[in-house]
XYZ file of C-alpha atoms in Angstrom:
722
model
C -9.594 153.082 -15.891
C -5.855 153.471 -14.624
C -7.218 150.788 -11.599
C -7.756 148.622 -14.049
C -4.363 149.113 -15.698
C -2.336 148.829 -12.924
C -3.967 145.729 -11.713
C -2.746 143.695 -15.776
C 0.286 145.202 -15.059
C 0.196 143.462 -11.613
C -0.819 140.061 -12.882
C 1.780 140.392 -15.881
C 4.708 140.534 -13.317
C 2.956 138.341 -10.949
C 3.105 135.732 -14.081
C 6.409 136.827 -14.890
C 7.874 135.982 -11.248
C 6.115 132.429 -11.051
C 7.733 131.134 -13.334
C 11.346 132.874 -13.674
C 12.247 130.959 -10.840
C 11.477 128.104 -12.144
C 12.984 129.133 -16.192
C 14.835 125.675 -16.982
C 10.996 123.954 -16.504
C 12.368 121.666 -12.510
C 11.518 122.165 -9.448
C 14.346 121.568 -7.444
C 13.224 119.440 -4.348
C 15.179 118.493 -1.695
C 16.827 114.909 -0.967
C 18.362 113.434 2.211
C 21.711 113.235 2.789
C 21.941 109.622 5.169
C 20.497 106.084 3.881
C 21.154 105.649 7.468
C 18.944 106.147 10.545
C 19.714 108.802 12.660
C 22.474 109.103 14.808
C 24.305 105.949 13.493
C 27.739 105.338 11.886
C 27.903 105.603 8.131
C 31.771 104.718 7.560
C 34.471 102.703 8.568
C 37.763 104.073 7.702
C 37.446 104.925 3.475
C 34.266 102.412 2.819
C 30.474 103.524 3.693
C 27.907 101.489 3.487
C 23.619 101.971 4.137
C 21.198 100.230 5.274
C 20.091 97.378 6.366
C 23.431 97.302 7.340
C 24.485 98.705 9.932
C 26.896 99.152 13.102
C 25.831 99.874 16.722
C 22.675 98.845 18.438
C 19.292 99.443 16.255
C 21.261 100.376 13.204
C 20.976 97.673 11.429
C 18.253 95.324 9.843
C 18.578 91.729 11.592
C 21.717 90.292 12.749
C 22.697 89.152 9.426
C 23.179 92.381 8.115
C 25.453 93.882 12.029
C 28.894 94.878 10.830
C 31.960 95.294 13.221
C 34.780 97.988 12.432
C 38.032 97.221 13.081
C 40.229 100.310 13.799
C 43.040 98.891 15.329
C 44.247 98.371 11.761
C 44.595 101.250 9.258
C 43.080 102.192 7.518
C 40.051 100.441 9.261
C 38.975 97.896 8.176
C 34.715 97.159 7.940
C 33.201 92.937 8.680
C 30.048 91.002 8.380
C 29.089 90.071 12.059
C 31.168 86.937 11.059
C 34.184 88.726 12.041
C 36.236 86.914 9.309
C 34.417 88.227 6.158
C 35.693 91.261 4.960
C 34.457 93.987 3.122
C 36.296 95.692 0.370
C 34.666 97.638 -1.221
C 31.804 100.227 -0.293
C 27.848 99.158 -0.048
C 25.582 101.106 -1.689
C 21.563 100.184 -2.137
C 20.479 103.115 -3.478
C 19.635 101.240 -6.972
C 18.022 98.355 -7.961
C 21.082 95.332 -8.786
C 23.209 96.784 -5.859
C 22.885 93.161 -4.489
C 26.035 92.583 -4.420
C 29.119 92.700 -1.879
C 32.957 92.684 -3.249
C 34.854 90.687 0.501
C 37.691 89.038 0.721
C 38.047 85.722 3.214
C 42.119 84.776 3.980
C 42.460 82.480 7.233
C 45.690 81.127 7.609
C 46.410 77.503 9.477
C 50.062 76.811 11.096
C 51.425 73.695 10.757
C 50.953 71.743 14.642
C 53.119 68.495 15.448
C 50.955 65.661 15.348
C 48.104 67.186 14.093
C 46.786 65.817 11.481
C 43.610 67.560 10.234
C 42.044 70.725 9.911
C 39.292 73.066 9.001
C 38.168 76.028 7.519
C 34.540 76.582 7.721
C 32.340 79.923 6.532
C 28.633 81.105 7.159
C 28.088 83.999 7.744
C 23.837 83.869 7.308
C 20.746 82.802 5.643
C 21.214 87.025 4.002
C 24.112 85.845 1.649
C 24.993 83.933 -1.087
C 28.817 83.854 -1.614
C 30.188 83.290 -5.398
C 34.130 83.191 -4.312
C 37.344 81.078 -5.501
C 39.676 80.124 -3.168
C 43.656 79.096 -3.382
C 45.081 77.543 -0.978
C 48.204 76.925 -0.616
C 50.393 74.665 1.115
C 52.553 71.281 0.561
C 50.964 67.077 1.015
C 47.557 66.782 2.094
C 44.234 66.449 0.475
C 41.368 68.738 0.622
C 37.936 67.445 1.424
C 34.907 69.333 1.501
C 32.242 68.112 4.683
C 28.493 68.284 3.571
C 26.565 70.679 5.667
C 24.613 68.485 7.670
C 25.709 64.830 7.574
C 29.296 65.861 8.059
C 29.750 63.045 4.980
C 32.997 64.027 2.793
C 34.387 64.485 -0.995
C 37.435 64.347 -1.575
C 38.307 67.794 -3.943
C 41.931 67.224 -5.048
C 45.265 66.687 -3.558
C 48.155 69.530 -2.590
C 51.758 68.456 -2.947
C 55.254 69.872 -3.421
C 58.877 68.654 -3.990
C 60.411 68.434 -0.676
C 63.380 70.737 -1.479
C 61.349 72.613 -3.923
C 62.132 77.109 -2.790
C 58.903 77.744 -4.074
C 57.258 81.150 -2.127
C 53.540 81.508 -1.307
C 53.394 84.228 -4.102
C 55.172 82.013 -7.258
C 52.664 78.848 -6.123
C 49.176 81.000 -6.071
C 50.336 81.936 -10.341
C 49.944 78.372 -11.302
C 47.799 77.182 -8.675
C 47.444 74.240 -10.460
C 47.920 71.397 -7.838
C 51.542 71.717 -7.312
C 51.959 73.865 -4.012
C 48.274 76.039 -4.540
C 44.683 74.675 -5.595
C 42.297 76.733 -5.990
C 38.653 75.817 -5.857
C 35.211 77.461 -6.365
C 32.026 78.304 -4.120
C 28.696 79.234 -5.907
C 26.232 80.032 -4.412
C 26.724 78.187 -1.227
C 25.370 79.196 1.707
C 27.809 77.338 3.756
C 30.813 76.002 3.378
C 33.355 73.296 5.409
C 36.668 72.297 4.352
C 39.375 69.581 5.488
C 42.861 69.059 5.367
C 44.315 66.126 6.217
C 48.716 66.396 5.701
C 49.294 63.038 4.472
C 50.727 60.403 6.542
C 54.820 60.329 5.032
C 55.179 64.332 5.786
C 57.371 65.203 8.256
C 56.955 67.921 10.090
C 60.676 70.353 11.540
C 63.014 67.588 9.278
C 63.866 69.901 7.043
C 64.548 72.951 7.786
C 65.810 74.418 4.460
C 62.349 73.565 3.228
C 59.911 76.096 1.259
C 57.577 78.011 4.215
C 54.426 76.330 2.202
C 55.526 73.370 5.095
C 54.772 75.748 7.402
C 50.784 76.613 7.313
C 48.446 76.343 5.252
C 46.961 79.376 3.497
C 43.267 80.212 2.179
C 43.014 82.886 0.602
C 40.008 84.118 -1.998
C 40.399 85.112 -5.456
C 37.675 86.327 -6.015
C 34.644 86.325 -3.595
C 31.089 87.630 -3.964
C 28.122 87.806 -1.658
C 24.320 88.358 -3.332
C 22.386 89.323 -0.472
C 18.852 90.007 0.325
C 16.033 89.787 2.417
C 14.577 86.771 3.631
C 12.249 86.698 6.190
C 10.152 85.881 3.979
C 10.631 83.943 0.414
C 8.840 86.352 -1.712
C 7.028 90.087 -1.774
C 4.066 88.556 -2.465
C 4.429 86.492 1.165
C 5.844 89.864 2.344
C 3.544 92.400 1.590
C -0.365 89.649 2.248
C 1.629 89.126 5.913
C -1.168 90.094 8.238
C 0.957 93.329 9.865
C 3.694 93.510 8.101
C 5.725 94.876 10.928
C 8.610 93.522 9.019
C 8.180 94.433 5.458
C 11.580 95.963 4.725
C 10.373 98.083 1.712
C 9.276 100.751 4.051
C 9.700 104.320 1.672
C 7.400 106.027 0.466
C 7.409 105.335 -3.070
C 9.659 102.773 -2.648
C 9.194 98.850 -4.909
C 9.580 95.191 -3.962
C 11.529 92.972 -5.921
C 11.543 88.993 -5.281
C 15.519 87.995 -5.353
C 17.826 87.219 -7.748
C 14.836 87.650 -10.671
C 12.893 84.325 -8.689
C 11.154 82.947 -6.326
C 11.487 81.906 -2.620
C 14.814 83.442 -2.114
C 14.009 86.776 -0.497
C 13.450 89.588 -1.894
C 14.982 93.114 -2.251
C 13.754 97.003 -2.085
C 14.063 100.007 -4.804
C 12.527 103.303 -5.509
C 10.018 103.611 -7.929
C 11.486 105.702 -11.552
C 12.502 108.066 -11.244
C 13.278 108.634 -7.546
C 16.248 107.710 -5.957
C 17.996 107.555 -2.191
C 16.732 103.850 0.764
C 14.259 102.581 0.032
C 14.896 100.770 3.649
C 14.286 103.357 5.876
C 11.448 106.165 6.148
C 11.225 108.646 3.221
C 14.162 107.197 2.043
C 13.472 107.578 -1.648
C 13.558 110.844 -3.520
C 13.746 112.625 -6.568
C 17.184 111.913 -7.248
C 17.689 114.885 -10.471
C 15.950 117.841 -11.518
C 11.558 117.067 -11.964
C 10.618 117.543 -14.695
C 6.978 119.738 -13.955
C 4.071 117.904 -13.193
C 0.187 118.565 -13.910
C 0.021 118.210 -9.826
C 3.240 121.538 -9.617
C 1.535 123.290 -11.866
C -2.140 123.034 -10.634
C -0.640 125.038 -7.229
C 0.975 126.874 -9.941
C -2.510 128.176 -11.377
C -3.987 128.951 -7.919
C -1.850 130.844 -6.323
C -2.048 132.675 -9.351
C -5.639 132.925 -9.077
C -5.390 134.090 -5.697
C -2.313 136.393 -6.705
C -5.521 137.745 -9.735
C -8.217 138.139 -7.408
C -6.986 139.645 -4.683
C -5.364 142.338 -6.878
C -8.098 143.325 -9.434
C -11.533 141.588 -7.800
C -14.184 139.688 -10.166
C -13.583 141.218 -13.152
C -9.687 140.419 -14.039
C -10.330 136.357 -13.365
C -10.520 136.363 -17.695
C -7.076 136.842 -17.932
C -6.493 134.641 -14.947
C -7.757 132.366 -17.591
C -5.595 133.216 -20.518
C -2.659 132.979 -18.079
C -4.091 129.120 -17.172
C -4.074 128.698 -20.961
C -0.280 130.079 -21.249
C 0.969 128.176 -18.403
C 0.199 124.539 -19.718
C 1.159 126.034 -23.358
C 4.493 126.715 -21.723
C 4.380 123.734 -19.785
C 3.444 121.913 -23.413
C 6.668 123.410 -24.643
C 9.061 122.559 -21.357
C 7.747 118.201 -21.961
C 8.410 118.936 -25.892
C 11.667 120.474 -25.810
C 12.902 117.687 -23.098
C 11.216 114.652 -25.234
C 13.559 116.117 -28.069
C 16.440 116.588 -25.351
C 16.379 112.176 -24.442
C 15.675 111.651 -28.510
C 19.310 113.021 -29.523
C 20.770 112.166 -25.991
C 19.027 108.383 -27.194
C 20.438 108.244 -30.856
C 17.568 109.037 -32.566
C 19.163 110.751 -35.256
C 21.653 107.958 -35.779
C 18.424 104.920 -36.013
C 17.028 107.571 -37.850
C 20.117 107.246 -40.655
C 20.032 103.315 -40.018
C 17.030 103.252 -40.847
C 16.431 105.113 -43.990
C 19.732 102.936 -45.360
C 18.062 100.084 -44.812
C 14.717 99.280 -47.378
C 13.714 96.513 -45.166
C 14.269 97.876 -41.268
C 12.704 101.358 -42.529
C 9.167 98.445 -44.146
C 9.233 96.829 -40.404
C 10.823 99.507 -37.975
C 9.223 102.910 -36.663
C 10.411 105.464 -34.818
C 7.421 106.067 -31.502
C 6.352 108.835 -30.610
C 5.990 109.059 -26.941
C 2.421 110.312 -27.724
C 1.491 107.449 -29.966
C 2.457 105.023 -26.746
C 0.608 107.177 -23.770
C -2.080 106.723 -26.339
C -1.542 102.835 -26.259
C -1.486 102.489 -22.734
C -4.109 104.654 -21.528
C -0.811 107.391 -20.270
C 1.016 103.905 -19.183
C -1.735 103.092 -16.494
C -0.949 99.970 -13.758
C -3.811 97.634 -14.644
C -1.867 97.256 -18.466
C 1.055 95.735 -16.405
C 1.788 92.672 -18.564
C 5.173 91.776 -15.796
C 8.092 93.191 -13.631
C 10.886 91.859 -13.513
C 14.927 93.123 -13.107
C 14.896 94.965 -16.138
C 11.826 96.571 -16.361
C 7.842 96.275 -16.999
C 6.306 95.029 -19.695
C 2.593 96.440 -20.691
C -0.189 95.798 -22.486
C -1.319 98.485 -25.508
C -3.449 99.118 -28.369
C -1.964 101.057 -31.662
C -3.963 103.695 -33.739
C -4.077 100.589 -36.316
C -5.221 97.999 -33.814
C -2.827 96.130 -33.531
C -2.047 94.859 -30.185
C 1.616 95.381 -28.983
C 4.084 95.073 -25.832
C 5.652 97.679 -24.865
C 9.235 96.844 -22.835
C 9.486 99.754 -20.622
C 13.459 99.247 -19.043
C 14.471 100.103 -15.731
C 17.819 101.972 -17.141
C 19.888 102.438 -19.561
C 23.292 103.606 -19.365
C 23.938 105.896 -21.242
C 27.653 104.469 -22.698
C 25.463 102.368 -23.874
C 23.021 103.518 -26.176
C 25.034 103.124 -29.010
C 24.452 99.753 -28.705
C 20.877 99.356 -28.074
C 20.480 101.548 -31.061
C 22.288 99.553 -33.506
C 20.688 95.456 -32.095
C 17.249 97.849 -32.353
C 17.894 97.877 -36.284
C 19.689 94.276 -36.070
C 16.967 93.066 -35.140
C 14.130 95.363 -36.701
C 15.941 92.695 -39.905
C 15.173 89.733 -38.219
C 12.621 87.745 -39.981
C 11.745 84.407 -38.051
C 8.307 83.150 -37.272
C 9.623 81.495 -33.662
C 10.835 85.223 -32.954
C 8.718 88.009 -31.144
C 8.452 90.591 -33.296
C 10.424 94.018 -32.974
C 7.558 97.123 -34.502
C 10.223 99.684 -33.257
C 10.857 101.427 -30.502
C 10.239 105.388 -28.995
C 13.228 107.641 -27.832
C 11.607 110.432 -26.363
C 11.680 109.234 -22.534
C 14.796 108.715 -19.885
C 14.993 105.512 -21.425
C 14.181 103.713 -24.572
C 10.981 102.267 -25.069
C 10.928 98.756 -27.452
C 7.685 98.221 -29.062
C 7.291 94.155 -29.595
C 4.344 92.144 -30.750
C 1.770 91.031 -28.121
C 1.788 87.196 -27.412
C -1.583 86.186 -26.075
C -0.697 82.795 -23.841
C 2.034 83.435 -22.215
C 5.187 81.801 -21.432
C 6.510 78.112 -20.918
C 7.040 78.958 -17.833
C 4.013 79.727 -16.422
C 2.357 77.211 -18.037
C 4.928 74.187 -17.292
C 4.715 75.418 -13.053
C 1.343 76.353 -12.721
C -1.151 75.277 -10.379
C -2.532 71.571 -11.441
C -6.019 73.596 -10.544
C -5.490 76.528 -13.064
C -6.223 73.256 -16.072
C -3.111 74.850 -17.932
C -0.953 71.698 -19.091
C 1.118 71.048 -22.259
C 1.018 67.190 -24.083
C 4.358 65.738 -24.936
C 4.149 66.899 -27.926
C 3.572 69.719 -28.306
C 6.707 69.836 -25.357
C 9.018 68.504 -28.398
C 7.455 70.859 -31.423
C 8.174 73.979 -28.281
C 11.491 72.963 -27.844
C 12.428 72.741 -31.711
C 11.265 75.719 -32.341
C 12.686 77.460 -30.008
C 16.190 76.058 -31.086
C 15.535 77.029 -34.135
C 14.972 80.070 -33.315
C 18.311 80.334 -31.498
C 20.230 78.681 -34.451
C 19.172 81.607 -36.756
C 20.856 84.074 -35.101
C 23.552 82.558 -34.505
C 24.244 81.751 -37.598
C 22.048 82.623 -40.191
C 21.112 86.340 -39.350
C 23.107 88.859 -40.972
C 25.493 89.155 -37.545
C 25.521 86.360 -34.760
C 23.762 87.038 -32.043
C 24.369 86.174 -28.304
C 20.407 85.378 -26.506
C 22.680 85.642 -22.954
C 19.338 85.287 -21.225
C 17.586 81.666 -23.077
C 15.168 80.581 -20.568
C 11.241 79.082 -20.469
C 9.988 83.037 -19.544
C 11.899 83.728 -22.792
C 9.387 81.688 -24.586
C 6.659 83.111 -25.591
C 3.256 80.863 -26.420
C 0.482 82.815 -29.316
C -2.637 81.982 -29.450
C -1.005 78.583 -30.738
C 1.223 78.307 -28.619
C 3.623 78.184 -31.389
C 6.804 79.603 -29.891
C 8.516 82.965 -29.405
C 11.775 83.783 -28.664
C 11.404 87.396 -27.051
C 12.995 89.665 -24.482
C 16.497 90.925 -26.178
C 17.441 93.315 -23.589
C 20.255 91.295 -21.849
C 21.702 89.989 -26.013
C 24.865 91.124 -27.532
C 25.587 91.478 -31.086
C 28.918 89.204 -32.334
C 30.650 90.489 -36.081
C 30.710 87.362 -38.014
C 34.202 87.042 -38.161
C 34.596 86.657 -34.063
C 33.374 83.637 -31.963
C 33.174 85.414 -29.018
C 32.834 89.165 -27.056
C 34.072 89.534 -23.566
C 31.290 91.321 -21.102
C 29.912 91.691 -17.955
C 28.318 88.642 -16.809
C 24.965 89.042 -17.115
C 21.248 86.137 -17.269
C 19.317 84.566 -14.761
C 20.982 81.946 -12.087
C 19.518 78.875 -12.918
C 20.233 78.739 -16.500
C 24.074 81.143 -16.234
C 26.165 78.369 -18.027
C 29.255 78.172 -14.769
C 31.758 78.964 -18.122
C 30.501 82.663 -19.266
C 30.673 82.673 -15.977
C 34.246 82.681 -14.744
C 35.566 83.220 -17.840
C 33.529 86.363 -18.686
C 33.717 85.299 -22.483
C 30.105 85.110 -23.755
C 29.754 82.720 -26.656
C 27.046 80.647 -28.731
C 27.540 77.788 -26.111
C 26.739 80.154 -23.251
C 22.584 80.049 -25.068
C 23.260 76.362 -25.504
C 24.171 75.261 -21.681
C 20.903 77.463 -21.459
C 18.331 75.472 -22.822
C 19.517 72.934 -21.784
C 17.945 73.740 -18.486
C 15.452 74.934 -20.399
C 15.220 70.968 -21.780
C 15.868 69.439 -17.906
C 12.550 71.847 -16.919
C 9.888 69.952 -19.643
C 11.388 66.808 -18.336
C 10.983 66.830 -14.569
C 8.490 70.393 -14.475
C 10.866 71.500 -11.712
C 11.158 75.264 -11.515
C 15.731 76.008 -12.333
C 16.080 76.713 -8.533
C 14.565 74.052 -6.438
C 14.456 72.841 -2.896
C 15.513 69.898 -1.770
C 14.016 67.907 0.558
C 17.174 69.477 3.130
C 15.866 72.225 2.360
C 18.372 73.972 0.375
C 18.230 75.354 -2.930
C 20.149 74.178 -5.839
C 20.297 74.276 -9.668
C 18.174 72.404 -11.453
C 21.031 71.234 -13.795
C 23.366 70.296 -10.865
C 19.995 67.922 -9.304
C 19.115 66.624 -13.184
C 22.554 65.526 -13.384
C 23.762 64.162 -9.812
C 20.226 61.945 -9.514
C 21.307 60.579 -13.321
C 24.049 58.836 -11.534
C 21.735 57.400 -9.255
C 18.896 56.187 -10.246
C 16.551 55.618 -14.070
C 15.353 58.475 -15.422
C 11.562 57.002 -14.942
C 12.258 57.935 -11.240
C 13.407 61.555 -12.040
C 10.551 62.788 -15.215
C 7.344 63.714 -14.156
C 4.491 61.468 -14.910
C 2.616 63.361 -17.165
C 5.981 62.531 -19.641
C 6.456 59.635 -18.424
C 2.999 58.298 -18.986
C 2.763 60.527 -23.129
C 6.548 60.076 -23.882
C 8.329 56.547 -25.255
C 11.669 55.262 -22.756
C 13.586 55.724 -26.212
C 12.423 59.498 -26.466
C 13.117 59.920 -22.745
C 16.176 58.938 -22.725
C 17.008 60.901 -26.126
C 15.637 63.941 -25.015
C 18.207 63.679 -21.077
C 20.871 62.736 -23.429
C 20.950 66.098 -25.706
C 19.861 68.359 -22.475
C 23.355 66.136 -20.178
C 25.327 67.529 -23.300
C 24.499 70.963 -23.624
C 25.276 70.714 -20.003
C 28.738 70.239 -20.390
C 31.548 72.351 -18.276
C 33.738 73.004 -21.326
C 32.161 74.487 -23.929
C 33.303 73.230 -26.420
C 32.011 69.599 -25.989
C 28.773 70.823 -25.826
C 26.903 70.603 -29.490
C 25.710 73.840 -31.922
C 22.558 75.133 -31.575
C 21.833 73.229 -34.433
C 22.113 69.791 -33.852
C 20.375 70.665 -31.411
C 17.753 71.596 -33.397
C 18.155 68.766 -35.913
C 18.176 65.920 -33.363
C 14.648 67.376 -32.111
C 13.548 67.645 -35.338
C 14.668 64.004 -36.150
C 12.343 62.959 -32.417
C 9.798 64.588 -33.576
C 9.590 62.882 -37.357
C 10.006 59.067 -35.725
C 7.169 60.147 -33.498
C 5.243 60.932 -35.883
C 5.613 58.074 -38.191
C 5.427 56.035 -35.221
C 1.648 57.811 -34.474
C 1.048 57.044 -38.264
C 2.194 53.532 -38.027
C 0.115 52.965 -34.801
C -3.410 54.767 -36.763
C -3.069 52.407 -39.084
C -2.554 48.768 -36.927
C -4.729 49.363 -33.722
C -7.931 49.214 -32.914
C -7.902 52.118 -30.470
C -6.327 55.054 -31.157
C -4.198 57.294 -29.127
C -4.686 60.574 -29.948
C -3.180 61.736 -26.382
C 0.193 60.560 -28.145
C -0.470 61.508 -31.091
C -1.281 64.941 -31.378
C -0.485 67.704 -32.997
C 2.540 66.040 -34.349
C 3.993 67.434 -37.470
C 6.446 66.022 -39.503
C 7.771 69.386 -42.050
C 11.426 67.470 -41.644
C 12.413 64.506 -43.558
C 14.324 61.091 -41.579
C 18.009 61.739 -40.014
C 20.170 60.676 -37.462
C 22.625 62.664 -36.203
C 25.783 62.714 -34.196
C 27.284 64.946 -31.453
C 29.171 63.599 -30.864
C 28.222 61.594 -28.041
C 29.087 57.883 -28.207
C 28.548 56.216 -24.390
C 32.002 55.895 -24.382
C 32.077 59.807 -24.329
C 29.077 60.250 -21.989
C 31.614 57.272 -19.380
C 33.586 59.999 -19.909
C 31.774 62.914 -19.456
C 30.828 61.224 -16.264
C 33.866 60.720 -14.825
C 34.901 64.452 -15.849
C 31.878 65.929 -13.352
C 32.727 64.021 -11.109
C 36.303 65.271 -10.956
C 35.282 68.997 -11.994
C 32.225 69.267 -9.407
C 34.539 71.394 -7.281
C 35.387 73.761 -9.894
C 31.365 74.635 -10.868
C 28.978 73.657 -7.757
C 26.237 76.858 -8.670
C 24.079 75.663 -5.521
C 25.448 72.178 -6.566
C 23.318 70.950 -3.513
C 23.638 67.883 -4.300
C 23.934 65.161 -1.779
C 27.379 63.941 -0.271
């Protein structure tokens, strides 16, 4: 009996000791302190960098990622392999989206007697894409941009000076309006060449009292950012399908691959899995980036250890106590998980949302705060087979709630703690939205580190998937469908801008965020980037966010988000419907360019019927095509003030649908043979009317001239023939 009591006491002590080391409910794991291969430097002066970038043999992935450190300067300066592009901030690859390099460009070209032409070029390699504003100072010369392949030149502007004005370089930069200084913007360029041609009337050395601006041409960057990716394969799919995968970059365990810039054929980037941090580009680079809640595997190990101790101390009979200990451990684990979920709920402002819901009767009828257990059951514990899609913001799962509603559950990758309150307010706002063409938000779950959103499940995928799927898929949209979907999406955006309780700017309008239900009705979705604005404000200043190819150039340069930013993006969607081409396309020369720039350029050089997709030309009338092209062109104006509102866009689209429907009815009454293809699914719910957008033929001509003069200002991958 005494032996049994001693054994029981020993087991109790062991049971107490094992978990007491993890009293907080976490298992601490080691994490690599280096994000570079062994023996490779990670610092230059006060800057650090991670692999795939590096200095020295075998310390970088490819020549594009080779860095140089100029130790003759104090402090030492870090450069890309070209030796001229200076890196001015740390290169950190430990978080998804850290694919921007903050850089500086600078070149001084002293004036030489008898030399009238000076050149500057930049090319850092295929892995890099440049976004920059360059200030060019000097006196009396013309600025040209040279086409990379043909060497053809396009004049950008002229810099002039008063012969006797004693203006300094610094003063000239303050305005940079063409007098002593001119600025150009470069966006999404892989390389560029500038040429500066002095005026013939210029006389060097004859005016000793002239400003120093006459002595050189100085090019410096007001800002310069470089977006990088792994470009040995165009997409994650092709990189992973590579037979030997020798060059696959995401080599760490617990790493994932994402297509570059959130789209296709622009390379790819790597990131550590959720809950892991570090460098996905080196072996074993991803590890737990914080204390890790005890999971089932670690609990099993502790149960096994406890069982061994029990068996050794008291033999078979004491296993009954081991079973009790296992039950207690499970209960302990559940208590820890419950405490963790409660902690997340509080951190994610769950009490605030509950108050907002309880104070609004409409919201309380629609919005539910789901428990994590609810959503785990709905998704079979977030089974990978339930994943509907992956994106830059996270993953979307298909789930079935207890009331048999089919839902889409968005699991975001990351949310800054400072943004949680804003997130909660937007959930409260979206819960009050009731529009047939906006995906319904059922509620959210706040019991995880990053809140989960629960939306209505939309069965037929996105407009992007259908427009750009291969012909073998059998999916196609008639012209009537396209007009209707465009009108429905425009109506939803108009509602968000002006008909909701507050103005909501979507900020990521694109064809992949226009979903289609079982009846192919449009449903605008994904408000992860949206911003709400009080009705007495016209804009909000925010960090630039959106998708390349759709991003409003004015918003990109100013950071001022307004309703016309969504209008620009919607204009790109209209062009997609006309041309059936993706927002980032590959030209005949193999270069990447924006669909919007391609469209505007081609309209100047050839008739619209040679630009639009064959199916569109066969099904739509020439008047309809011209109308949509004109509407898209107005949406894509560089000055947001010259763009139409979403209300005007919707009215124009509905007017076209009404006119088309009436034309179909007349054709059916008079024609011997009915053409059902042209007259299907065209429903009229509006009376016929005409709308003026302030866009006469004269204004269109002025717009074309303005585009000509501003091509240099925002050339998002202009890539147009010159």
